Amino acid sequence: MSLHAACVSRKVLLAWPAGGEELAVFKGRLEGLAELTCLKSRAELLREIRDAEVVVSSRLPDEAILAAEKLRFIQAVSAGVDSFNFELLRERGIMLASAKGCNARAVAEHALALLLALAKRVTYLDREVKAGRWVPWTGETYLEDLEGKTVGIIGYGRIGRELARMCKCLGMRVMAVKRRPPEEGRDEYADFVGGPGDLERVLSSSDYVVVALPLTPETEGLIGEDELRAMKRSAYLINVGRGPVIREEALYRALREGWIAGAAIDVWWEYPPSSNAPSRLGVHRLENVVATPHKAGWTRRARLRCLKFAAENVRRYLLGEEPLNVVNYDNPY
């Protein structure tokens, strides 16, 4: 579906059936610079990508990249770009840019919502009431106060800092792990910001551990048996980063055997159409787990922020300017 009939030789492909508000974001910024085309279905991808110079998408299969004869720039509409084949893009001289930071607040809010759901036992209480059982007022049914508790944030980028700000407002003590921590070891939101070598200290000190890390060769499997055993038995683990940062089998055992009290997970090890989605071991079915289907950043406001950033960045590229958030394939994060 061609949306710009002028004689423009450059083609920008939106790799989803964009319409209405989403389409207007791109039309308003790219008018006169390129022919704007959007897919009616994924089946059209291999045909439409052949003559596209720019593709806007959060993932592209290798076969599509190989079919793209003129592709020079990919703009993701997400912060994470781990679904792309960096080596293939490098070989073909294709630039990739992320939309990191655009949904940071939405993801941080979701992380806080999961933390609150664990502290206040929301899903358990909801199930009991719907089953006709009134939970008694006993010592075993106490809910948790957050004031004075410690949250450890593993991955202190834009999402982590935004979450730290929110937790600080609730009177929580904030500790964080960052690849390159500040020299002073703290900042305006975190009482302690350490480096990778401080991971065990943060894990063992925290009542709630929030993972907000991207998936890289360094972070894959970072949280395993040793790290989970370092946590308090009363502590909770929350993951809004990427599923494989946590070792699935180790977490399953930790939850079943009581190494930790529970978990809340938005990002998984498997995704549809895999028959194992979201967890081949059934982590999502455990009663001490709160599960959401990778929706942390999926708010209307965050989506529009990502699309507006993407459109502006494509415009920069078409005008010959340096795009923002270009991925360094040797050091993607």
Short mmCIF file of C-alpha atoms in Angstrom, two decimals:
data_model
loop_
_atom_site.label_atom_id
_atom_site.label_comp_id
_atom_site.label_asym_id
_atom_site.label_seq_id
_atom_site.Cartn_x
_atom_site.Cartn_y
_atom_site.Cartn_z
CA MET A 1 0.00 0.00 0.00
CA SER A 2 1.84 3.07 -1.24
CA LEU A 3 1.04 6.18 0.77
CA HIS A 4 3.08 8.77 -1.10
CA ALA A 5 2.57 8.96 -4.85
CA ALA A 6 5.20 11.56 -5.64
CA CYS A 7 8.24 10.50 -7.62
CA VAL A 8 10.49 9.69 -4.70
CA SER A 9 13.11 7.01 -5.26
CA ARG A 10 13.75 6.23 -1.57
CA LYS A 11 11.44 3.80 0.20
CA VAL A 12 10.67 3.54 3.91
CA LEU A 13 8.89 0.35 4.96
CA LEU A 14 6.85 0.12 8.15
CA ALA A 15 6.95 -3.62 8.80
CA TRP A 16 3.49 -3.89 10.36
CA PRO A 17 -0.04 -2.87 9.27
CA ALA A 18 0.20 0.65 10.68
CA GLY A 19 -2.87 2.80 10.50
CA GLY A 20 -4.58 5.80 12.03
CA GLU A 21 -2.55 7.52 14.71
CA GLU A 22 0.56 5.39 14.17
CA LEU A 23 0.66 6.02 10.43
CA ALA A 24 0.07 9.74 10.89
CA VAL A 25 3.23 9.98 13.02
CA PHE A 26 5.36 8.89 10.05
CA LYS A 27 3.42 10.66 7.31
CA GLY A 28 3.77 13.99 9.09
CA ARG A 29 7.54 13.68 9.42
CA LEU A 30 8.56 11.91 6.20
CA GLU A 31 6.30 13.58 3.64
CA GLY A 32 8.32 14.48 0.55
CA LEU A 33 11.44 12.64 1.71
CA ALA A 34 10.57 9.06 0.79
CA GLU A 35 7.83 6.75 -0.38
CA LEU A 36 6.15 5.41 2.75
CA THR A 37 4.83 1.85 2.59
CA CYS A 38 3.31 -0.27 5.34
CA LEU A 39 2.59 -3.97 5.34
CA LYS A 40 -0.94 -5.31 5.25
CA SER A 41 0.42 -8.61 6.58
CA ARG A 42 3.74 -10.21 7.49
CA ALA A 43 3.42 -12.34 4.35
CA GLU A 44 4.21 -9.26 2.28
CA LEU A 45 7.52 -8.64 4.00
CA LEU A 46 9.84 -10.50 1.63
CA ARG A 47 8.33 -8.79 -1.39
CA GLU A 48 8.17 -5.24 -0.02
CA ILE A 49 11.58 -5.24 1.62
CA ARG A 50 13.46 -5.88 -1.63
CA ASP A 51 13.61 -2.23 -2.68
CA ALA A 52 13.36 -0.59 0.77
CA GLU A 53 16.22 1.63 1.91
CA VAL A 54 14.80 2.00 5.43
CA VAL A 55 12.78 -0.45 7.52
CA VAL A 56 11.05 0.39 10.78
CA SER A 57 10.56 -2.76 12.84
CA SER A 58 11.47 -4.31 16.19
CA ARG A 59 12.60 -7.56 14.57
CA LEU A 60 13.58 -8.80 11.13
CA PRO A 61 14.27 -12.44 10.26
CA ASP A 62 17.51 -13.21 8.47
CA GLU A 63 15.67 -14.20 5.29
CA ALA A 64 14.16 -10.71 5.09
CA ILE A 65 17.54 -9.04 5.56
CA LEU A 66 19.04 -11.26 2.88
CA ALA A 67 16.18 -10.39 0.52
CA ALA A 68 16.66 -6.65 1.03
CA GLU A 69 18.72 -5.42 -1.91
CA LYS A 70 18.82 -1.72 -0.99
CA LEU A 71 18.46 -1.77 2.80
CA ARG A 72 20.81 0.63 4.59
CA PHE A 73 19.05 1.61 7.83
CA ILE A 74 16.81 -0.20 10.32
CA GLN A 75 15.03 1.77 13.01
CA ALA A 76 13.73 -0.36 15.88
CA VAL A 77 10.65 0.82 17.76
CA SER A 78 11.86 -0.80 20.98
CA ALA A 79 14.73 -0.38 23.38
CA GLY A 80 15.86 -3.98 23.03
CA VAL A 81 17.55 -5.01 19.79
CA ASP A 82 18.75 -8.49 20.78
CA SER A 83 16.40 -10.09 18.22
CA PHE A 84 18.55 -8.78 15.34
CA ASN A 85 21.46 -10.68 13.80
CA PHE A 86 24.26 -8.18 14.37
CA GLU A 87 26.83 -10.11 12.35
CA LEU A 88 24.56 -10.28 9.32
CA LEU A 89 23.79 -6.57 9.56
CA ARG A 90 27.49 -5.77 9.85
CA GLU A 91 28.33 -7.95 6.83
CA ARG A 92 25.73 -6.20 4.70
CA GLY A 93 26.64 -2.70 5.85
CA ILE A 94 23.26 -2.01 7.42
CA MET A 95 22.95 0.50 10.26
CA LEU A 96 20.61 -0.26 13.20
CA ALA A 97 19.22 2.23 15.72
CA SER A 98 17.20 1.52 18.85
CA ALA A 99 14.49 3.52 20.58
CA LYS A 100 16.05 3.11 24.02
CA GLY A 101 14.67 5.33 26.73
CA CYS A 102 11.32 6.00 25.06
CA ASN A 103 9.41 3.53 27.21
CA ALA A 104 11.60 3.73 30.33
CA ARG A 105 8.92 5.24 32.54
CA ALA A 106 6.28 2.74 31.44
CA VAL A 107 8.58 -0.21 32.14
CA ALA A 108 9.59 1.25 35.51
CA GLU A 109 5.93 1.72 36.45
CA HIS A 110 5.22 -1.90 35.53
CA ALA A 111 8.17 -3.08 37.61
CA LEU A 112 6.79 -1.12 40.55
CA ALA A 113 3.33 -2.61 39.94
CA LEU A 114 4.82 -6.11 40.06
CA LEU A 115 6.74 -5.25 43.21
CA LEU A 116 3.55 -3.98 44.84
CA ALA A 117 1.63 -7.06 43.70
CA LEU A 118 4.17 -9.23 45.51
CA ALA A 119 4.33 -7.08 48.63
CA LYS A 120 0.55 -6.83 48.93
CA ARG A 121 -0.13 -10.41 47.71
CA VAL A 122 -2.61 -9.03 45.19
CA THR A 123 -2.93 -12.08 42.94
CA TYR A 124 -3.30 -14.47 45.90
CA LEU A 125 -5.97 -12.35 47.57
CA ASP A 126 -7.80 -11.92 44.26
CA ARG A 127 -7.91 -15.70 43.72
CA GLU A 128 -9.15 -16.34 47.25
CA VAL A 129 -11.98 -13.80 47.06
CA LYS A 130 -13.12 -15.07 43.67
CA ALA A 131 -13.15 -18.62 45.05
CA GLY A 132 -15.44 -17.50 47.88
CA ARG A 133 -12.78 -17.68 50.57
CA TRP A 134 -12.38 -14.73 52.96
CA VAL A 135 -8.75 -14.48 54.04
CA PRO A 136 -8.63 -14.14 57.86
CA TRP A 137 -6.73 -11.48 59.80
CA THR A 138 -3.88 -13.59 61.15
CA GLY A 139 -0.13 -13.29 61.39
CA GLU A 140 0.23 -15.63 58.42
CA THR A 141 -1.71 -13.26 56.15
CA TYR A 142 0.15 -10.03 56.88
CA LEU A 143 1.00 -7.93 53.86
CA GLU A 144 4.34 -6.15 53.50
CA ASP A 145 5.16 -2.49 54.07
CA LEU A 146 7.61 -1.00 51.56
CA GLU A 147 8.89 1.85 53.71
CA GLY A 148 12.31 0.92 55.05
CA LYS A 149 12.70 -2.09 52.76
CA THR A 150 15.61 -2.40 50.34
CA VAL A 151 15.23 -2.73 46.59
CA GLY A 152 18.21 -3.86 44.56
CA ILE A 153 18.15 -2.79 40.92
CA ILE A 154 20.35 -4.86 38.62
CA GLY A 155 20.86 -2.74 35.53
CA TYR A 156 20.87 0.95 36.36
CA GLY A 157 20.09 2.57 33.04
CA ARG A 158 17.10 4.75 32.26
CA ILE A 159 14.57 2.18 33.47
CA GLY A 160 16.56 1.46 36.60
CA ARG A 161 16.97 5.13 37.50
CA GLU A 162 13.29 5.84 36.93
CA LEU A 163 12.35 2.91 39.16
CA ALA A 164 14.83 4.11 41.80
CA ARG A 165 13.15 7.52 41.82
CA MET A 166 9.74 5.92 42.38
CA CYS A 167 10.96 3.58 45.10
CA LYS A 168 12.71 6.43 46.88
CA CYS A 169 9.37 8.26 47.02
CA LEU A 170 7.96 5.24 48.88
CA GLY A 171 10.66 5.44 51.53
CA MET A 172 12.64 2.46 50.28
CA ARG A 173 16.41 2.08 50.45
CA VAL A 174 17.78 1.76 46.93
CA MET A 175 20.86 -0.20 45.91
CA ALA A 176 21.94 -0.69 42.30
CA VAL A 177 24.45 -2.43 40.09
CA LYS A 178 25.75 -0.59 37.03
CA ARG A 179 28.44 -1.57 34.54
CA ARG A 180 30.22 1.74 35.10
CA PRO A 181 29.18 3.07 38.53
CA PRO A 182 29.79 6.69 39.59
CA GLU A 183 32.97 7.35 41.54
CA GLU A 184 31.02 8.51 44.58
CA GLY A 185 29.14 5.19 44.72
CA ARG A 186 25.69 6.75 44.94
CA ASP A 187 23.43 9.28 43.22
CA GLU A 188 20.33 11.34 43.90
CA TYR A 189 18.04 8.27 43.92
CA ALA A 190 20.25 5.34 44.94
CA ASP A 191 21.89 5.00 48.34
CA PHE A 192 24.48 2.72 46.77
CA VAL A 193 25.55 2.21 43.15
CA GLY A 194 28.17 -0.47 42.67
CA GLY A 195 29.77 -2.27 39.77
CA PRO A 196 29.45 -5.89 38.61
CA GLY A 197 31.70 -6.98 41.45
CA ASP A 198 29.10 -5.75 43.94
CA LEU A 199 26.30 -7.97 42.60
CA GLU A 200 26.35 -10.43 45.51
CA ARG A 201 26.36 -7.59 48.04
CA VAL A 202 23.26 -6.07 46.47
CA LEU A 203 21.49 -9.42 46.13
CA SER A 204 22.11 -10.41 49.74
CA SER A 205 21.02 -7.01 51.08
CA SER A 206 17.77 -6.62 49.14
CA ASP A 207 14.18 -7.47 49.99
CA TYR A 208 13.21 -7.00 46.35
CA VAL A 209 15.58 -7.52 43.43
CA VAL A 210 14.59 -5.99 40.09
CA VAL A 211 16.43 -7.11 36.96
CA ALA A 212 16.39 -4.42 34.25
CA LEU A 213 19.27 -5.63 32.08
CA PRO A 214 19.45 -6.00 28.30
CA LEU A 215 20.45 -9.37 26.90
CA THR A 216 24.12 -9.44 25.92
CA PRO A 217 26.84 -12.12 26.00
CA GLU A 218 27.87 -10.68 29.38
CA THR A 219 24.38 -10.68 30.92
CA GLU A 220 23.02 -13.98 29.59
CA GLY A 221 22.68 -16.38 32.52
CA LEU A 222 24.01 -13.76 34.95
CA ILE A 223 21.50 -14.73 37.64
CA GLY A 224 21.97 -18.42 38.37
CA GLU A 225 21.99 -20.76 41.35
CA ASP A 226 24.77 -18.99 43.26
CA GLU A 227 23.12 -15.59 42.84
CA LEU A 228 19.67 -16.84 43.81
CA ARG A 229 21.05 -18.59 46.89
CA ALA A 230 22.73 -15.31 47.85
CA MET A 231 19.32 -13.65 48.16
CA LYS A 232 17.31 -13.64 51.37
CA ARG A 233 14.79 -16.47 51.68
CA SER A 234 12.17 -13.77 52.24
CA ALA A 235 13.17 -11.82 49.12
CA TYR A 236 11.39 -11.49 45.79
CA LEU A 237 12.84 -11.36 42.28
CA ILE A 238 11.30 -9.21 39.53
CA ASN A 239 12.41 -9.34 35.88
CA VAL A 240 11.55 -6.62 33.36
CA GLY A 241 14.83 -6.92 31.43
CA ARG A 242 15.20 -10.07 29.35
CA GLY A 243 14.26 -13.64 30.28
CA PRO A 244 17.59 -15.38 29.60
CA VAL A 245 19.43 -13.04 31.97
CA ILE A 246 18.08 -15.43 34.63
CA ARG A 247 18.80 -19.15 34.34
CA GLU A 248 15.40 -20.79 34.00
CA GLU A 249 16.17 -24.05 35.79
CA ALA A 250 17.86 -22.27 38.69
CA LEU A 251 14.88 -19.95 39.17
CA TYR A 252 12.44 -22.85 38.97
CA ARG A 253 14.31 -24.65 41.73
CA ALA A 254 14.62 -21.48 43.80
CA LEU A 255 10.86 -20.98 43.70
CA ARG A 256 9.98 -24.63 44.31
CA GLU A 257 12.54 -25.21 47.06
CA GLY A 258 12.14 -21.89 48.88
CA TRP A 259 15.51 -20.27 48.22
CA ILE A 260 13.48 -17.09 47.64
CA ALA A 261 9.90 -16.17 48.51
CA GLY A 262 8.60 -15.54 45.00
CA ALA A 263 9.01 -13.80 41.68
CA ALA A 264 7.23 -11.53 39.23
CA ILE A 265 8.15 -11.91 35.58
CA ASP A 266 7.29 -9.92 32.47
CA VAL A 267 10.03 -11.22 30.16
CA TRP A 268 10.46 -14.89 29.31
CA TRP A 269 12.65 -17.60 27.88
CA GLU A 270 10.24 -18.71 25.15
CA TYR A 271 7.67 -16.83 23.09
CA PRO A 272 4.82 -17.86 20.81
CA PRO A 273 4.61 -19.72 18.50
CA SER A 274 6.95 -21.94 20.55
CA SER A 275 4.98 -24.68 22.29
CA ASN A 276 7.21 -24.13 25.35
CA ALA A 277 6.19 -20.49 25.79
CA PRO A 278 6.66 -18.80 28.11
CA SER A 279 8.61 -21.32 30.22
CA ARG A 280 9.34 -24.92 29.31
CA LEU A 281 9.52 -25.77 33.02
CA GLY A 282 6.25 -24.04 33.88
CA VAL A 283 7.67 -21.22 35.98
CA HIS A 284 4.58 -19.17 35.08
CA ARG A 285 2.30 -21.77 36.68
CA LEU A 286 3.87 -21.64 40.14
CA GLU A 287 1.68 -20.08 42.83
CA ASN A 288 4.46 -17.83 44.11
CA VAL A 289 4.90 -16.24 40.68
CA VAL A 290 3.13 -13.19 39.25
CA ALA A 291 3.25 -13.41 35.46
CA THR A 292 2.62 -10.85 32.72
CA PRO A 293 3.17 -11.41 28.96
CA HIS A 294 5.96 -8.92 28.13
CA LYS A 295 3.68 -5.90 28.44
CA ALA A 296 5.74 -3.61 30.68
CA GLY A 297 6.38 -1.04 27.97
CA TRP A 298 3.06 -1.45 26.18
CA THR A 299 1.17 1.72 27.00
CA ARG A 300 -0.34 4.05 24.43
CA ARG A 301 1.84 6.94 25.58
CA ALA A 302 5.03 4.88 25.50
CA ARG A 303 4.17 3.43 22.09
CA LEU A 304 3.62 6.88 20.61
CA ARG A 305 6.86 8.15 22.16
CA CYS A 306 8.73 5.27 20.51
CA LEU A 307 7.05 5.86 17.15
CA LYS A 308 7.68 9.60 17.23
CA PHE A 309 11.33 9.00 18.07
CA ALA A 310 11.57 6.41 15.28
CA ALA A 311 10.02 8.77 12.73
CA GLU A 312 12.30 11.65 13.74
CA ASN A 313 15.34 9.39 13.58
CA VAL A 314 14.41 8.12 10.11
CA ARG A 315 14.01 11.74 9.06
CA ARG A 316 17.50 12.50 10.35
CA TYR A 317 18.89 9.62 8.31
CA LEU A 318 17.07 10.67 5.12
CA LEU A 319 18.37 14.22 5.52
CA GLY A 320 21.94 12.95 5.77
CA GLU A 321 22.29 13.64 9.50
CA GLU A 322 23.67 11.19 12.06
CA PRO A 323 20.82 9.12 13.57
CA LEU A 324 20.55 8.81 17.34
CA ASN A 325 20.96 5.56 19.30
CA VAL A 326 22.95 3.81 16.56
CA VAL A 327 23.94 0.34 17.74
CA ASN A 328 27.65 -0.45 17.98
CA TYR A 329 27.75 -4.09 16.91
CA ASP A 330 30.94 -4.69 18.89
CA ASN A 331 29.38 -3.30 22.08
CA PRO A 332 25.60 -3.14 21.56
CA TYR A 333 24.88 -1.80 25.05
#
